[in-house]
Amino acid sequence: MKTALLAAGLVAFALPVAAKSPPKQPRECGALPGALEGIGFVGDGDTINVVGMRPGVRLWGLNAAELRDRQKAETMPGMKARALVADLLAEAGNKVRCEPIEWDSYCRVVATCLTGDGTDLTMASLKAGLSYGFYLAKHPQLVDTALAYAKAETEARRERRGLWPVWMGEK
């Protein structure tokens, strides 16, 4: 399959030009639901919980620092990423709309999610420098979104926003 290469600062990934078939979903998860609208609460920096939807919804396009380390102690990067998502949801009255893309290996819906006031949770986290782009090349139908996310992460890295000075070895 032909690919186009995007070099976004320190991030480089391949974006498929054409897909042969849609991604296969794990059978045990069932049919992918339609759009999810409701009241959302933060789980961690890359997962939200939507009332009536179990388990949580994984935000597509980003990976945030883990909230807890192996000893179960909270981490500062994880708490900052979680706080950003919690604040954005609270500012919008905890209203959220998610467009499911796929299931993950834990049978969580992976989705793009906007708050009630239209804020893209993934974009906000990437712009703030509290996460990095994750699996952006996986879905060809989301190329424009993936490019925008990669650009936001690159700018955050270049401007040393959020956690990037720490992650890049600066004190």
Coordinates of N, CA and C in Angstrom, one line a residue:
M1 N 0.8 -1.2 0.0 CA 0.0 0.0 0.0 C 0.9 1.2 0.0
K2 N 0.6 2.2 -0.8 CA 1.3 3.4 -0.9 C 1.1 4.3 0.3
T3 N 2.1 4.9 0.8 CA 1.9 5.8 2.0 C 2.6 7.1 1.7
A4 N 2.0 8.1 2.4 CA 2.6 9.5 2.4 C 3.3 9.6 3.7
L5 N 4.5 10.2 3.7 CA 5.2 10.3 5.0 C 5.1 11.8 5.5
L6 N 4.7 11.9 6.7 CA 4.6 13.2 7.4 C 5.6 13.3 8.5
A7 N 6.5 14.3 8.4 CA 7.4 14.5 9.4 C 7.0 15.7 10.2
A8 N 6.6 15.5 11.4 CA 6.0 16.6 12.2 C 7.0 16.8 13.4
G9 N 8.0 17.6 13.2 CA 9.0 17.9 14.3 C 9.7 16.6 14.6
L10 N 9.6 16.2 15.8 CA 10.2 15.0 16.3 C 9.3 13.8 16.0
V11 N 8.1 14.0 15.5 CA 7.1 12.9 15.3 C 7.1 12.6 13.8
A12 N 7.3 11.4 13.4 CA 7.2 11.0 12.0 C 6.3 9.7 12.0
F13 N 5.4 9.7 11.1 CA 4.5 8.5 11.0 C 4.0 8.5 9.6
A14 N 3.5 7.3 9.1 CA 3.0 7.1 7.8 C 1.5 7.2 7.8
L15 N 0.9 7.8 6.8 CA -0.5 7.9 6.7 C -0.9 7.1 5.4
P16 N -1.8 6.1 5.6 CA -2.2 5.4 4.4 C -2.9 6.3 3.4
V17 N -2.7 6.1 2.2 CA -3.4 6.9 1.1 C -4.8 6.3 0.9
A18 N -4.9 5.0 0.9 CA -6.2 4.3 0.6 C -6.3 3.1 1.5
A19 N -7.4 2.8 2.0 CA -7.6 1.6 2.8 C -8.3 0.5 2.0
K20 N -7.9 -0.7 2.2 CA -8.5 -1.8 1.5 C -9.8 -2.2 2.1
S21 N -9.9 -2.2 3.4 CA -11.1 -2.5 4.1 C -11.1 -1.8 5.5
P22 N -12.3 -1.6 6.1 CA -12.3 -1.0 7.4 C -11.7 -1.9 8.4
P23 N -11.1 -1.2 9.5 CA -10.5 -2.0 10.6 C -11.4 -3.1 11.1
K24 N -10.9 -4.2 11.4 CA -11.7 -5.3 12.0 C -11.9 -5.0 13.5
Q25 N -13.1 -5.3 14.0 CA -13.4 -5.0 15.4 C -13.4 -6.4 16.1
P26 N -12.9 -6.4 17.4 CA -13.0 -7.7 18.1 C -14.4 -8.2 18.2
R27 N -14.6 -9.4 18.0 CA -16.0 -10.0 18.0 C -16.6 -9.9 19.4
E28 N -15.9 -10.1 20.4 CA -16.5 -10.1 21.8 C -17.0 -8.7 22.2
C29 N -16.6 -7.7 21.6 CA -17.1 -6.3 22.0 C -18.5 -6.0 21.4
G30 N -18.9 -6.7 20.4 CA -20.2 -6.4 19.8 C -20.1 -5.3 18.7
A31 N -21.3 -4.9 18.3 CA -21.4 -3.8 17.3 C -20.9 -2.5 17.9
L32 N -20.2 -1.7 17.1 CA -19.8 -0.4 17.5 C -21.0 0.5 17.6
P33 N -21.2 1.2 18.7 CA -22.4 2.1 18.9 C -22.3 3.3 18.0
G34 N -23.4 3.9 17.8 CA -23.5 5.2 17.1 C -22.9 6.3 18.0
A35 N -23.1 7.5 17.6 CA -22.6 8.7 18.3 C -23.1 8.6 19.8
L36 N -22.3 9.0 20.7 CA -22.6 8.9 22.1 C -22.7 10.4 22.6
E37 N -23.8 10.7 23.2 CA -24.0 12.0 23.7 C -24.5 11.9 25.2
G38 N -23.9 12.7 26.0 CA -24.4 12.6 27.4 C -23.5 13.4 28.4
I39 N -23.5 12.9 29.6 CA -22.7 13.5 30.6 C -21.4 12.8 30.7
G40 N -20.3 13.5 30.7 CA -19.0 12.9 30.7 C -18.2 13.3 31.9
F41 N -17.4 12.4 32.4 CA -16.5 12.6 33.6 C -15.2 12.1 33.2
V42 N -14.1 12.7 33.7 CA -12.8 12.3 33.4 C -12.5 11.0 34.1
G43 N -11.7 10.1 33.4 CA -11.2 8.9 34.0 C -9.7 9.2 34.2
D44 N -9.0 9.4 33.2 CA -7.6 9.9 33.3 C -7.3 10.8 32.1
G45 N -6.1 11.0 31.7 CA -5.8 12.0 30.7 C -6.2 11.6 29.3
D46 N -6.5 10.3 29.1 CA -6.9 9.8 27.8 C -8.2 8.9 27.8
T47 N -8.9 9.0 28.9 CA -10.1 8.2 29.0 C -11.2 9.0 29.7
I48 N -12.4 9.0 29.2 CA -13.5 9.7 29.9 C -14.6 8.6 30.1
N49 N -15.5 8.9 31.0 CA -16.6 8.0 31.3 C -17.8 8.8 30.9
V50 N -18.7 8.1 30.1 CA -19.9 8.7 29.7 C -21.0 8.0 30.4
V51 N -21.9 8.7 31.1 CA -23.0 8.1 31.9 C -23.7 7.1 31.0
G52 N -23.9 5.9 31.4 CA -24.6 4.8 30.7 C -23.7 4.0 29.8
M53 N -22.5 4.4 29.6 CA -21.5 3.6 28.8 C -20.5 3.0 29.6
R54 N -20.4 1.7 29.6 CA -19.3 0.9 30.3 C -18.6 0.1 29.4
P55 N -17.3 -0.1 29.4 CA -16.4 0.7 30.2 C -16.2 2.1 29.6
G56 N -15.2 2.9 30.0 CA -15.0 4.2 29.6 C -14.7 4.3 28.1
V57 N -14.6 5.6 27.6 CA -14.4 5.9 26.2 C -12.9 6.4 26.1
R58 N -12.1 5.7 25.3 CA -10.7 6.1 25.1 C -10.7 7.2 24.0
L59 N -10.0 8.3 24.3 CA -9.9 9.4 23.3 C -9.0 8.9 22.2
W60 N -9.4 9.1 21.0 CA -8.6 8.7 19.8 C -7.6 9.7 19.6
G61 N -6.4 9.3 19.2 CA -5.4 10.2 18.7 C -4.4 10.7 19.7
L62 N -4.5 10.2 21.0 CA -3.5 10.7 21.9 C -3.2 9.6 23.0
N63 N -2.1 9.8 23.6 CA -1.7 9.0 24.7 C -1.2 10.0 25.8
A64 N -1.7 9.9 27.0 CA -1.3 10.8 28.0 C -0.5 10.0 29.0
A65 N 0.2 10.7 29.9 CA 1.0 10.0 30.9 C 0.0 9.2 31.8
E66 N 0.5 8.1 32.4 CA -0.3 7.3 33.3 C -0.6 8.1 34.5
L67 N -1.8 7.9 35.1 CA -2.2 8.6 36.3 C -1.4 8.1 37.5
R68 N -1.2 6.8 37.5 CA -0.4 6.1 38.6 C 0.7 5.3 38.1
D69 N 1.8 5.3 38.9 CA 2.9 4.4 38.5 C 2.7 3.0 39.0
R70 N 3.7 2.2 38.8 CA 3.6 0.8 39.2 C 3.4 0.5 40.6
Q71 N 3.8 1.5 41.5 CA 3.6 1.4 42.9 C 2.3 2.0 43.3
K72 N 1.5 2.4 42.3 CA 0.1 3.0 42.5 C 0.2 4.4 43.1
A73 N 1.3 5.0 43.0 CA 1.4 6.4 43.4 C 1.0 7.3 42.2
E74 N 0.3 8.4 42.5 CA -0.1 9.3 41.4 C 1.2 10.0 40.9
T75 N 1.1 10.2 39.5 CA 2.2 10.9 38.9 C 1.8 12.4 38.6
M76 N 2.8 13.3 38.6 CA 2.5 14.7 38.3 C 2.0 14.8 36.8
P77 N 2.7 14.2 35.9 CA 2.3 14.3 34.5 C 0.8 13.8 34.3
G78 N 0.5 12.6 34.9 CA -0.8 12.0 34.8 C -1.9 12.9 35.4
M79 N -1.5 13.5 36.5 CA -2.5 14.4 37.2 C -2.8 15.6 36.4
K80 N -1.7 16.2 35.8 CA -1.9 17.4 34.9 C -2.8 17.1 33.7
A81 N -2.5 15.9 33.1 CA -3.3 15.6 31.9 C -4.8 15.3 32.3
R82 N -5.0 14.7 33.4 CA -6.4 14.4 33.9 C -7.1 15.7 34.3
A83 N -6.4 16.6 34.9 CA -7.0 17.9 35.4 C -7.4 18.7 34.2
L84 N -6.6 18.7 33.1 CA -7.0 19.5 31.9 C -8.3 18.9 31.4
V85 N -8.5 17.6 31.2 CA -9.7 17.0 30.7 C -10.9 17.3 31.6
A86 N -10.6 17.2 32.9 CA -11.7 17.4 33.9 C -12.2 18.9 33.8
D87 N -11.2 19.8 33.7 CA -11.6 21.2 33.6 C -12.4 21.5 32.3
L88 N -11.9 21.0 31.2 CA -12.7 21.2 29.9 C -14.1 20.7 30.0
L89 N -14.2 19.5 30.6 CA -15.6 18.9 30.7 C -16.4 19.8 31.6
A90 N -15.9 20.2 32.8 CA -16.6 21.0 33.7 C -17.1 22.3 33.1
E91 N -16.2 23.0 32.4 CA -16.5 24.2 31.7 C -17.7 24.1 30.8
A92 N -17.9 22.9 30.2 CA -19.0 22.7 29.3 C -20.2 22.0 30.0
G93 N -20.3 22.1 31.3 CA -21.4 21.4 32.0 C -21.3 19.9 31.9
N94 N -20.1 19.4 31.7 CA -19.9 17.9 31.6 C -20.6 17.3 30.4
K95 N -21.1 18.1 29.5 CA -21.8 17.6 28.3 C -20.7 17.2 27.3
V96 N -20.9 16.0 26.7 CA -19.9 15.5 25.7 C -20.6 14.8 24.6
R97 N -20.0 14.8 23.4 CA -20.4 14.1 22.2 C -19.2 13.4 21.7
C98 N -19.3 12.0 21.5 CA -18.2 11.2 21.0 C -18.7 10.5 19.8
E99 N -17.8 10.5 18.8 CA -18.0 9.7 17.5 C -17.1 8.5 17.6
P100 N -17.7 7.3 17.8 CA -16.9 6.1 17.9 C -16.1 5.8 16.6
I101 N -14.9 5.3 16.7 CA -14.1 4.9 15.6 C -13.8 3.4 15.6
E102 N -13.5 2.8 16.8 CA -13.2 1.4 16.9 C -13.3 1.0 18.3
W103 N -13.1 -0.3 18.6 CA -12.9 -0.8 19.9 C -11.5 -1.0 20.2
D104 N -11.0 -0.8 21.5 CA -9.7 -1.2 21.8 C -9.6 -2.6 22.4
S105 N -8.4 -3.0 22.8 CA -8.3 -4.4 23.3 C -9.0 -4.6 24.6
Y106 N -9.5 -3.6 25.3 CA -10.2 -3.7 26.5 C -11.7 -3.5 26.3
C107 N -12.2 -3.5 25.1 CA -13.6 -3.3 24.7 C -14.1 -1.9 25.1
R108 N -13.2 -1.0 25.1 CA -13.6 0.4 25.3 C -13.8 1.0 23.9
V109 N -14.8 1.8 23.8 CA -15.0 2.6 22.5 C -13.8 3.6 22.4
V110 N -13.2 3.6 21.2 CA -12.2 4.6 21.0 C -12.9 5.7 20.1
A111 N -12.9 6.9 20.5 CA -13.7 7.9 19.8 C -13.0 9.3 19.8
T112 N -13.5 10.1 18.9 CA -13.2 11.5 18.9 C -14.3 12.2 19.8
C113 N -13.9 13.0 20.7 CA -14.9 13.6 21.7 C -14.8 15.1 21.8
L114 N -16.0 15.7 21.7 CA -16.1 17.2 21.8 C -16.9 17.4 23.1
T115 N -16.5 18.5 23.8 CA -17.3 18.9 24.9 C -18.6 19.6 24.4
G116 N -19.5 19.9 25.3 CA -20.7 20.6 24.9 C -20.5 21.9 24.2
D117 N -19.4 22.6 24.5 CA -19.1 23.8 23.9 C -18.2 23.7 22.6
G118 N -18.0 22.4 22.2 CA -17.3 22.2 20.9 C -15.8 22.0 21.0
T119 N -15.3 22.0 22.2 CA -13.8 21.8 22.4 C -13.4 20.3 22.2
D120 N -12.5 20.1 21.2 CA -12.0 18.8 21.0 C -11.0 18.4 22.1
L121 N -11.3 17.4 22.9 CA -10.5 17.0 24.0 C -9.1 16.6 23.6
T122 N -9.0 15.9 22.6 CA -7.6 15.4 22.1 C -6.8 16.6 21.7
M123 N -7.4 17.5 20.9 CA -6.6 18.7 20.4 C -6.2 19.6 21.6
A124 N -7.1 19.8 22.5 CA -6.7 20.6 23.7 C -5.6 20.0 24.5
S125 N -5.6 18.7 24.7 CA -4.5 18.1 25.4 C -3.2 18.2 24.6
L126 N -3.2 17.9 23.3 CA -2.0 18.0 22.5 C -1.4 19.4 22.5
K127 N -2.3 20.4 22.3 CA -1.9 21.8 22.3 C -1.3 22.2 23.6
A128 N -1.8 21.7 24.7 CA -1.3 22.1 26.0 C 0.0 21.3 26.3
G129 N 0.4 20.4 25.5 CA 1.6 19.6 25.7 C 1.5 18.6 26.8
L130 N 0.3 18.1 27.0 CA 0.1 17.1 28.1 C -0.1 15.7 27.6
S131 N 0.1 15.5 26.3 CA 0.0 14.2 25.7 C 0.7 14.2 24.4
Y132 N 0.8 13.0 23.7 CA 1.4 13.0 22.4 C 0.5 12.2 21.5
G133 N 0.6 12.4 20.2 CA -0.2 11.8 19.2 C 0.0 10.3 19.2
F134 N -1.1 9.5 19.1 CA -1.0 8.1 19.2 C -1.9 7.4 18.2
Y135 N -1.3 6.5 17.4 CA -2.0 5.8 16.3 C -2.7 6.7 15.3
L136 N -2.0 7.8 15.0 CA -2.6 8.8 14.1 C -2.7 8.3 12.7
A137 N -1.9 7.3 12.3 CA -1.8 6.8 10.9 C -2.8 5.7 10.7
K138 N -3.5 5.3 11.7 CA -4.3 4.0 11.6 C -5.6 4.2 10.8
H139 N -6.2 5.3 10.8 CA -7.5 5.5 10.1 C -7.4 6.5 9.0
P140 N -7.4 6.1 7.7 CA -7.3 7.0 6.6 C -8.4 8.0 6.5
Q141 N -9.6 7.7 7.0 CA -10.7 8.6 6.9 C -10.5 9.8 7.8
L142 N -9.5 9.7 8.7 CA -9.2 10.8 9.7 C -7.9 11.5 9.4
V143 N -7.4 11.5 8.2 CA -6.1 12.1 7.8 C -6.0 13.5 8.2
D144 N -7.1 14.3 7.9 CA -7.0 15.7 8.2 C -6.9 16.0 9.7
T145 N -7.7 15.2 10.4 CA -7.7 15.3 11.9 C -6.3 14.9 12.4
A146 N -5.8 13.8 11.9 CA -4.4 13.3 12.3 C -3.4 14.4 12.0
L147 N -3.4 15.0 10.9 CA -2.4 16.1 10.5 C -2.6 17.3 11.5
A148 N -3.8 17.6 11.8 CA -4.0 18.8 12.8 C -3.5 18.4 14.1
Y149 N -3.7 17.2 14.6 CA -3.2 16.7 15.9 C -1.7 16.7 15.9
A150 N -1.1 16.2 14.8 CA 0.4 16.1 14.8 C 1.0 17.5 14.8
K151 N 0.4 18.5 14.1 CA 0.8 19.9 14.1 C 0.7 20.5 15.5
A152 N -0.4 20.2 16.2 CA -0.5 20.7 17.6 C 0.5 20.2 18.5
E153 N 0.8 18.9 18.4 CA 1.9 18.3 19.2 C 3.2 18.9 18.9
T154 N 3.5 19.0 17.6 CA 4.8 19.6 17.2 C 5.0 21.0 17.8
E155 N 3.9 21.8 17.7 CA 4.0 23.2 18.2 C 4.2 23.2 19.7
A156 N 3.6 22.3 20.4 CA 3.7 22.2 21.9 C 5.2 21.8 22.2
R157 N 5.7 20.8 21.5 CA 7.1 20.4 21.7 C 8.1 21.6 21.5
R158 N 7.9 22.2 20.3 CA 8.8 23.3 19.9 C 8.7 24.5 20.9
E159 N 7.6 24.8 21.5 CA 7.4 25.8 22.4 C 7.6 25.4 23.9
R160 N 7.9 24.1 24.1 CA 8.2 23.5 25.4 C 7.0 23.7 26.3
R161 N 5.8 23.5 25.8 CA 4.6 23.7 26.6 C 4.3 22.4 27.4
G162 N 3.6 22.6 28.5 CA 3.2 21.4 29.3 C 4.4 20.6 29.8
L163 N 4.4 19.4 29.5 CA 5.4 18.4 30.0 C 6.6 18.3 29.1
W164 N 6.6 18.9 28.0 CA 7.7 18.7 27.0 C 9.1 19.1 27.6
P165 N 9.3 20.1 28.3 CA 10.6 20.4 28.9 C 11.1 19.2 29.7
V166 N 10.2 18.6 30.5 CA 10.6 17.5 31.4 C 10.9 16.2 30.5
W167 N 10.0 16.0 29.5 CA 10.1 14.8 28.7 C 11.4 14.9 27.8
M168 N 11.8 16.1 27.5 CA 12.9 16.3 26.6 C 14.2 16.5 27.4
G169 N 14.2 16.1 28.7 CA 15.5 16.1 29.5 C 15.9 17.4 30.1
E170 N 15.0 18.4 30.0 CA 15.4 19.7 30.7 C 14.9 19.7 32.1
K171 N 15.6 20.4 32.9 CA 15.2 20.5 34.4 C 14.3 21.8 34.6

